[in-house]
Amino acid sequence: MKTTTVTAEVLNDLVQINNDRIEGYEKARKELKDGDADLKSLFLNMIEESQKYKMALATEVADSGEDIETGTTTSGKIYRGWMDVKALFTGHDRQTVLNNCEFGEDAAQNAYKMALEEEDLPSNIRDLISEQKSSLRRSHDEIKRLRDSQA
């Protein structure tokens, strides 16, 4: 029973991280200018990616009989608030938006890393988390590459 609860807590944390990521990219899309259609499209793909991951994680939580988280993390809300304040002073240029997105991608990588450090995860859950982390790493690297190309 304890393992089921711990697993559900870990999965719910990742559900919240994906909710943060969805909200972060929705906000980033709104901050972009009309000429940034490439980033708007990329960010839409990342939103869809997190929606897919969130559903896979939520399915595992539901299968364990636990409640599924629907909100975002406190740190995610703080991050989005910081993005709002920063945007007031720095504008909505590609560089700023990509810097903020990379910050969010770093947070997601850290959350997945911490989840994988949980010792009592069943192997199928560990595999699911590892696969998502790997895919999210590719998204992180794409954001970083785009950010670096702006310098």
JSON list of C-alpha atoms in Angstrom, two decimals:
[
{"chain": "A", "resi": 1, "resn": "MET", "atom": "CA", "xyz": [0.00, 0.00, 0.00]},
{"chain": "A", "resi": 2, "resn": "LYS", "atom": "CA", "xyz": [2.81, 2.41, 0.86]},
{"chain": "A", "resi": 3, "resn": "THR", "atom": "CA", "xyz": [4.48, 1.83, -2.51]},
{"chain": "A", "resi": 4, "resn": "THR", "atom": "CA", "xyz": [1.19, 2.60, -4.30]},
{"chain": "A", "resi": 5, "resn": "THR", "atom": "CA", "xyz": [0.84, 5.89, -2.42]},
{"chain": "A", "resi": 6, "resn": "VAL", "atom": "CA", "xyz": [4.46, 6.88, -3.02]},
{"chain": "A", "resi": 7, "resn": "THR", "atom": "CA", "xyz": [4.14, 6.01, -6.71]},
{"chain": "A", "resi": 8, "resn": "ALA", "atom": "CA", "xyz": [0.92, 8.05, -7.01]},
{"chain": "A", "resi": 9, "resn": "GLU", "atom": "CA", "xyz": [2.61, 11.01, -5.29]},
{"chain": "A", "resi": 10, "resn": "VAL", "atom": "CA", "xyz": [5.55, 10.88, -7.70]},
{"chain": "A", "resi": 11, "resn": "LEU", "atom": "CA", "xyz": [3.25, 10.57, -10.70]},
{"chain": "A", "resi": 12, "resn": "ASN", "atom": "CA", "xyz": [1.04, 13.42, -9.47]},
{"chain": "A", "resi": 13, "resn": "ASP", "atom": "CA", "xyz": [4.12, 15.62, -9.07]},
{"chain": "A", "resi": 14, "resn": "LEU", "atom": "CA", "xyz": [4.93, 14.94, -12.71]},
{"chain": "A", "resi": 15, "resn": "VAL", "atom": "CA", "xyz": [1.31, 15.62, -13.73]},
{"chain": "A", "resi": 16, "resn": "GLN", "atom": "CA", "xyz": [1.67, 19.03, -12.07]},
{"chain": "A", "resi": 17, "resn": "ILE", "atom": "CA", "xyz": [4.99, 19.69, -13.81]},
{"chain": "A", "resi": 18, "resn": "ASN", "atom": "CA", "xyz": [3.35, 18.93, -17.15]},
{"chain": "A", "resi": 19, "resn": "ASN", "atom": "CA", "xyz": [0.46, 21.24, -16.23]},
{"chain": "A", "resi": 20, "resn": "ASP", "atom": "CA", "xyz": [3.09, 23.94, -15.50]},
{"chain": "A", "resi": 21, "resn": "ARG", "atom": "CA", "xyz": [4.74, 23.25, -18.82]},
{"chain": "A", "resi": 22, "resn": "ILE", "atom": "CA", "xyz": [1.42, 23.52, -20.69]},
{"chain": "A", "resi": 23, "resn": "GLU", "atom": "CA", "xyz": [0.59, 26.84, -19.02]},
{"chain": "A", "resi": 24, "resn": "GLY", "atom": "CA", "xyz": [4.13, 28.12, -19.53]},
{"chain": "A", "resi": 25, "resn": "TYR", "atom": "CA", "xyz": [4.10, 27.42, -23.26]},
{"chain": "A", "resi": 26, "resn": "GLU", "atom": "CA", "xyz": [0.60, 28.82, -23.66]},
{"chain": "A", "resi": 27, "resn": "LYS", "atom": "CA", "xyz": [1.82, 32.02, -22.01]},
{"chain": "A", "resi": 28, "resn": "ALA", "atom": "CA", "xyz": [5.00, 32.04, -24.12]},
{"chain": "A", "resi": 29, "resn": "ARG", "atom": "CA", "xyz": [2.93, 31.70, -27.32]},
{"chain": "A", "resi": 30, "resn": "LYS", "atom": "CA", "xyz": [0.92, 34.79, -26.34]},
{"chain": "A", "resi": 31, "resn": "GLU", "atom": "CA", "xyz": [4.09, 36.81, -25.71]},
{"chain": "A", "resi": 32, "resn": "LEU", "atom": "CA", "xyz": [5.53, 36.16, -29.16]},
{"chain": "A", "resi": 33, "resn": "LYS", "atom": "CA", "xyz": [5.17, 38.55, -32.05]},
{"chain": "A", "resi": 34, "resn": "ASP", "atom": "CA", "xyz": [3.40, 37.66, -35.30]},
{"chain": "A", "resi": 35, "resn": "GLY", "atom": "CA", "xyz": [6.74, 37.06, -37.01]},
{"chain": "A", "resi": 36, "resn": "ASP", "atom": "CA", "xyz": [7.54, 34.24, -34.58]},
{"chain": "A", "resi": 37, "resn": "ALA", "atom": "CA", "xyz": [5.26, 31.65, -36.20]},
{"chain": "A", "resi": 38, "resn": "ASP", "atom": "CA", "xyz": [8.03, 29.04, -36.02]},
{"chain": "A", "resi": 39, "resn": "LEU", "atom": "CA", "xyz": [8.20, 29.33, -32.23]},
{"chain": "A", "resi": 40, "resn": "LYS", "atom": "CA", "xyz": [4.42, 29.43, -31.88]},
{"chain": "A", "resi": 41, "resn": "SER", "atom": "CA", "xyz": [4.23, 26.15, -33.78]},
{"chain": "A", "resi": 42, "resn": "LEU", "atom": "CA", "xyz": [7.06, 24.59, -31.75]},
{"chain": "A", "resi": 43, "resn": "PHE", "atom": "CA", "xyz": [5.44, 25.66, -28.49]},
{"chain": "A", "resi": 44, "resn": "LEU", "atom": "CA", "xyz": [2.11, 24.18, -29.60]},
{"chain": "A", "resi": 45, "resn": "ASN", "atom": "CA", "xyz": [3.91, 20.87, -30.19]},
{"chain": "A", "resi": 46, "resn": "MET", "atom": "CA", "xyz": [5.39, 21.06, -26.70]},
{"chain": "A", "resi": 47, "resn": "ILE", "atom": "CA", "xyz": [1.95, 21.74, -25.21]},
{"chain": "A", "resi": 48, "resn": "GLU", "atom": "CA", "xyz": [0.62, 18.66, -27.01]},
{"chain": "A", "resi": 49, "resn": "GLU", "atom": "CA", "xyz": [3.61, 16.65, -25.80]},
{"chain": "A", "resi": 50, "resn": "SER", "atom": "CA", "xyz": [2.89, 17.56, -22.16]},
{"chain": "A", "resi": 51, "resn": "GLN", "atom": "CA", "xyz": [-0.82, 16.85, -22.58]},
{"chain": "A", "resi": 52, "resn": "LYS", "atom": "CA", "xyz": [0.06, 13.36, -23.83]},
{"chain": "A", "resi": 53, "resn": "TYR", "atom": "CA", "xyz": [2.49, 12.77, -20.95]},
{"chain": "A", "resi": 54, "resn": "LYS", "atom": "CA", "xyz": [0.03, 14.11, -18.41]},
{"chain": "A", "resi": 55, "resn": "MET", "atom": "CA", "xyz": [-2.63, 11.67, -19.66]},
{"chain": "A", "resi": 56, "resn": "ALA", "atom": "CA", "xyz": [-0.23, 8.71, -19.46]},
{"chain": "A", "resi": 57, "resn": "LEU", "atom": "CA", "xyz": [0.78, 9.65, -15.92]},
{"chain": "A", "resi": 58, "resn": "ALA", "atom": "CA", "xyz": [-2.82, 10.30, -14.84]},
{"chain": "A", "resi": 59, "resn": "THR", "atom": "CA", "xyz": [-3.88, 6.92, -16.19]},
{"chain": "A", "resi": 60, "resn": "GLU", "atom": "CA", "xyz": [-1.30, 5.24, -13.97]},
{"chain": "A", "resi": 61, "resn": "VAL", "atom": "CA", "xyz": [-2.48, 7.25, -10.94]},
{"chain": "A", "resi": 62, "resn": "ALA", "atom": "CA", "xyz": [-6.11, 6.32, -11.63]},
{"chain": "A", "resi": 63, "resn": "ASP", "atom": "CA", "xyz": [-5.16, 2.66, -12.06]},
{"chain": "A", "resi": 64, "resn": "SER", "atom": "CA", "xyz": [-3.61, 2.74, -8.59]},
{"chain": "A", "resi": 65, "resn": "GLY", "atom": "CA", "xyz": [-6.89, 3.99, -7.12]},
{"chain": "A", "resi": 66, "resn": "GLU", "atom": "CA", "xyz": [-5.47, 7.37, -6.07]},
{"chain": "A", "resi": 67, "resn": "ASP", "atom": "CA", "xyz": [-6.74, 10.85, -6.96]},
{"chain": "A", "resi": 68, "resn": "ILE", "atom": "CA", "xyz": [-5.22, 12.66, -9.94]},
{"chain": "A", "resi": 69, "resn": "GLU", "atom": "CA", "xyz": [-3.77, 16.14, -9.44]},
{"chain": "A", "resi": 70, "resn": "THR", "atom": "CA", "xyz": [-5.33, 18.79, -11.62]},
{"chain": "A", "resi": 71, "resn": "GLY", "atom": "CA", "xyz": [-3.42, 21.90, -10.60]},
{"chain": "A", "resi": 72, "resn": "THR", "atom": "CA", "xyz": [0.06, 23.26, -11.10]},
{"chain": "A", "resi": 73, "resn": "THR", "atom": "CA", "xyz": [2.96, 23.38, -8.70]},
{"chain": "A", "resi": 74, "resn": "THR", "atom": "CA", "xyz": [3.53, 26.35, -6.44]},
{"chain": "A", "resi": 75, "resn": "SER", "atom": "CA", "xyz": [6.95, 26.84, -8.01]},
{"chain": "A", "resi": 76, "resn": "GLY", "atom": "CA", "xyz": [5.31, 26.80, -11.43]},
{"chain": "A", "resi": 77, "resn": "LYS", "atom": "CA", "xyz": [2.97, 29.60, -10.42]},
{"chain": "A", "resi": 78, "resn": "ILE", "atom": "CA", "xyz": [5.89, 31.54, -9.01]},
{"chain": "A", "resi": 79, "resn": "TYR", "atom": "CA", "xyz": [7.84, 30.93, -12.23]},
{"chain": "A", "resi": 80, "resn": "ARG", "atom": "CA", "xyz": [4.97, 32.23, -14.37]},
{"chain": "A", "resi": 81, "resn": "GLY", "atom": "CA", "xyz": [4.60, 35.27, -12.10]},
{"chain": "A", "resi": 82, "resn": "TRP", "atom": "CA", "xyz": [8.31, 35.97, -12.42]},
{"chain": "A", "resi": 83, "resn": "MET", "atom": "CA", "xyz": [7.96, 35.68, -16.20]},
{"chain": "A", "resi": 84, "resn": "ASP", "atom": "CA", "xyz": [5.20, 38.34, -16.07]},
{"chain": "A", "resi": 85, "resn": "VAL", "atom": "CA", "xyz": [7.34, 40.78, -14.09]},
{"chain": "A", "resi": 86, "resn": "LYS", "atom": "CA", "xyz": [10.44, 40.13, -16.18]},
{"chain": "A", "resi": 87, "resn": "ALA", "atom": "CA", "xyz": [8.49, 40.67, -19.41]},
{"chain": "A", "resi": 88, "resn": "LEU", "atom": "CA", "xyz": [7.43, 44.12, -18.20]},
{"chain": "A", "resi": 89, "resn": "PHE", "atom": "CA", "xyz": [11.08, 45.16, -18.07]},
{"chain": "A", "resi": 90, "resn": "THR", "atom": "CA", "xyz": [12.59, 43.19, -20.91]},
{"chain": "A", "resi": 91, "resn": "GLY", "atom": "CA", "xyz": [9.87, 42.97, -23.53]},
{"chain": "A", "resi": 92, "resn": "HIS", "atom": "CA", "xyz": [8.64, 39.96, -25.42]},
{"chain": "A", "resi": 93, "resn": "ASP", "atom": "CA", "xyz": [11.50, 39.32, -27.80]},
{"chain": "A", "resi": 94, "resn": "ARG", "atom": "CA", "xyz": [12.49, 35.83, -28.90]},
{"chain": "A", "resi": 95, "resn": "GLN", "atom": "CA", "xyz": [15.60, 35.77, -26.72]},
{"chain": "A", "resi": 96, "resn": "THR", "atom": "CA", "xyz": [13.65, 36.56, -23.53]},
{"chain": "A", "resi": 97, "resn": "VAL", "atom": "CA", "xyz": [10.89, 34.07, -24.31]},
{"chain": "A", "resi": 98, "resn": "LEU", "atom": "CA", "xyz": [13.43, 31.34, -25.09]},
{"chain": "A", "resi": 99, "resn": "ASN", "atom": "CA", "xyz": [15.42, 32.10, -21.93]},
{"chain": "A", "resi": 100, "resn": "ASN", "atom": "CA", "xyz": [12.24, 31.74, -19.87]},
{"chain": "A", "resi": 101, "resn": "CYS", "atom": "CA", "xyz": [11.28, 28.53, -21.68]},
{"chain": "A", "resi": 102, "resn": "GLU", "atom": "CA", "xyz": [14.70, 27.03, -21.04]},
{"chain": "A", "resi": 103, "resn": "PHE", "atom": "CA", "xyz": [14.31, 27.85, -17.35]},
{"chain": "A", "resi": 104, "resn": "GLY", "atom": "CA", "xyz": [11.03, 25.88, -17.39]},
{"chain": "A", "resi": 105, "resn": "GLU", "atom": "CA", "xyz": [12.60, 22.99, -19.29]},
{"chain": "A", "resi": 106, "resn": "ASP", "atom": "CA", "xyz": [15.40, 22.84, -16.69]},
{"chain": "A", "resi": 107, "resn": "ALA", "atom": "CA", "xyz": [12.77, 22.62, -13.95]},
{"chain": "A", "resi": 108, "resn": "ALA", "atom": "CA", "xyz": [10.99, 19.78, -15.76]},
{"chain": "A", "resi": 109, "resn": "GLN", "atom": "CA", "xyz": [14.27, 17.87, -16.19]},
{"chain": "A", "resi": 110, "resn": "ASN", "atom": "CA", "xyz": [15.01, 18.30, -12.50]},
{"chain": "A", "resi": 111, "resn": "ALA", "atom": "CA", "xyz": [11.53, 17.06, -11.50]},
{"chain": "A", "resi": 112, "resn": "TYR", "atom": "CA", "xyz": [11.89, 13.95, -13.65]},
{"chain": "A", "resi": 113, "resn": "LYS", "atom": "CA", "xyz": [15.39, 13.32, -12.29]},
{"chain": "A", "resi": 114, "resn": "MET", "atom": "CA", "xyz": [14.06, 13.54, -8.73]},
{"chain": "A", "resi": 115, "resn": "ALA", "atom": "CA", "xyz": [11.19, 11.18, -9.59]},
{"chain": "A", "resi": 116, "resn": "LEU", "atom": "CA", "xyz": [13.64, 8.60, -10.90]},
{"chain": "A", "resi": 117, "resn": "GLU", "atom": "CA", "xyz": [15.59, 8.80, -7.63]},
{"chain": "A", "resi": 118, "resn": "GLU", "atom": "CA", "xyz": [12.55, 7.37, -5.79]},
{"chain": "A", "resi": 119, "resn": "GLU", "atom": "CA", "xyz": [13.57, 3.83, -4.86]},
{"chain": "A", "resi": 120, "resn": "ASP", "atom": "CA", "xyz": [10.16, 2.16, -4.60]},
{"chain": "A", "resi": 121, "resn": "LEU", "atom": "CA", "xyz": [8.92, 2.78, -8.14]},
{"chain": "A", "resi": 122, "resn": "PRO", "atom": "CA", "xyz": [7.67, -0.28, -10.03]},
{"chain": "A", "resi": 123, "resn": "SER", "atom": "CA", "xyz": [9.73, -0.99, -13.13]},
{"chain": "A", "resi": 124, "resn": "ASN", "atom": "CA", "xyz": [6.90, -0.14, -15.57]},
{"chain": "A", "resi": 125, "resn": "ILE", "atom": "CA", "xyz": [6.49, 3.29, -13.92]},
{"chain": "A", "resi": 126, "resn": "ARG", "atom": "CA", "xyz": [10.25, 3.87, -13.91]},
{"chain": "A", "resi": 127, "resn": "ASP", "atom": "CA", "xyz": [10.33, 3.03, -17.64]},
{"chain": "A", "resi": 128, "resn": "LEU", "atom": "CA", "xyz": [7.46, 5.45, -18.35]},
{"chain": "A", "resi": 129, "resn": "ILE", "atom": "CA", "xyz": [9.18, 8.26, -16.44]},
{"chain": "A", "resi": 130, "resn": "SER", "atom": "CA", "xyz": [12.54, 7.54, -18.12]},
{"chain": "A", "resi": 131, "resn": "GLU", "atom": "CA", "xyz": [10.98, 7.63, -21.59]},
{"chain": "A", "resi": 132, "resn": "GLN", "atom": "CA", "xyz": [9.21, 10.92, -20.88]},
{"chain": "A", "resi": 133, "resn": "LYS", "atom": "CA", "xyz": [12.36, 12.44, -19.37]},
{"chain": "A", "resi": 134, "resn": "SER", "atom": "CA", "xyz": [14.36, 11.47, -22.44]},
{"chain": "A", "resi": 135, "resn": "SER", "atom": "CA", "xyz": [11.81, 13.01, -24.80]},
{"chain": "A", "resi": 136, "resn": "LEU", "atom": "CA", "xyz": [11.58, 16.15, -22.68]},
{"chain": "A", "resi": 137, "resn": "ARG", "atom": "CA", "xyz": [15.37, 16.37, -22.81]},
{"chain": "A", "resi": 138, "resn": "ARG", "atom": "CA", "xyz": [15.17, 16.60, -26.60]},
{"chain": "A", "resi": 139, "resn": "SER", "atom": "CA", "xyz": [12.66, 19.45, -26.22]},
{"chain": "A", "resi": 140, "resn": "HIS", "atom": "CA", "xyz": [14.99, 21.15, -23.73]},
{"chain": "A", "resi": 141, "resn": "ASP", "atom": "CA", "xyz": [17.90, 20.84, -26.11]},
{"chain": "A", "resi": 142, "resn": "GLU", "atom": "CA", "xyz": [15.84, 22.28, -28.98]},
{"chain": "A", "resi": 143, "resn": "ILE", "atom": "CA", "xyz": [14.88, 25.32, -26.86]},
{"chain": "A", "resi": 144, "resn": "LYS", "atom": "CA", "xyz": [18.53, 25.75, -25.82]},
{"chain": "A", "resi": 145, "resn": "ARG", "atom": "CA", "xyz": [19.69, 25.48, -29.45]},
{"chain": "A", "resi": 146, "resn": "LEU", "atom": "CA", "xyz": [17.18, 28.11, -30.55]},
{"chain": "A", "resi": 147, "resn": "ARG", "atom": "CA", "xyz": [18.10, 30.38, -27.65]},
{"chain": "A", "resi": 148, "resn": "ASP", "atom": "CA", "xyz": [21.81, 30.08, -28.39]},
{"chain": "A", "resi": 149, "resn": "SER", "atom": "CA", "xyz": [21.20, 30.88, -32.07]},
{"chain": "A", "resi": 150, "resn": "GLN", "atom": "CA", "xyz": [19.68, 34.23, -31.02]},
{"chain": "A", "resi": 151, "resn": "ALA", "atom": "CA", "xyz": [22.89, 35.43, -29.35]}
]
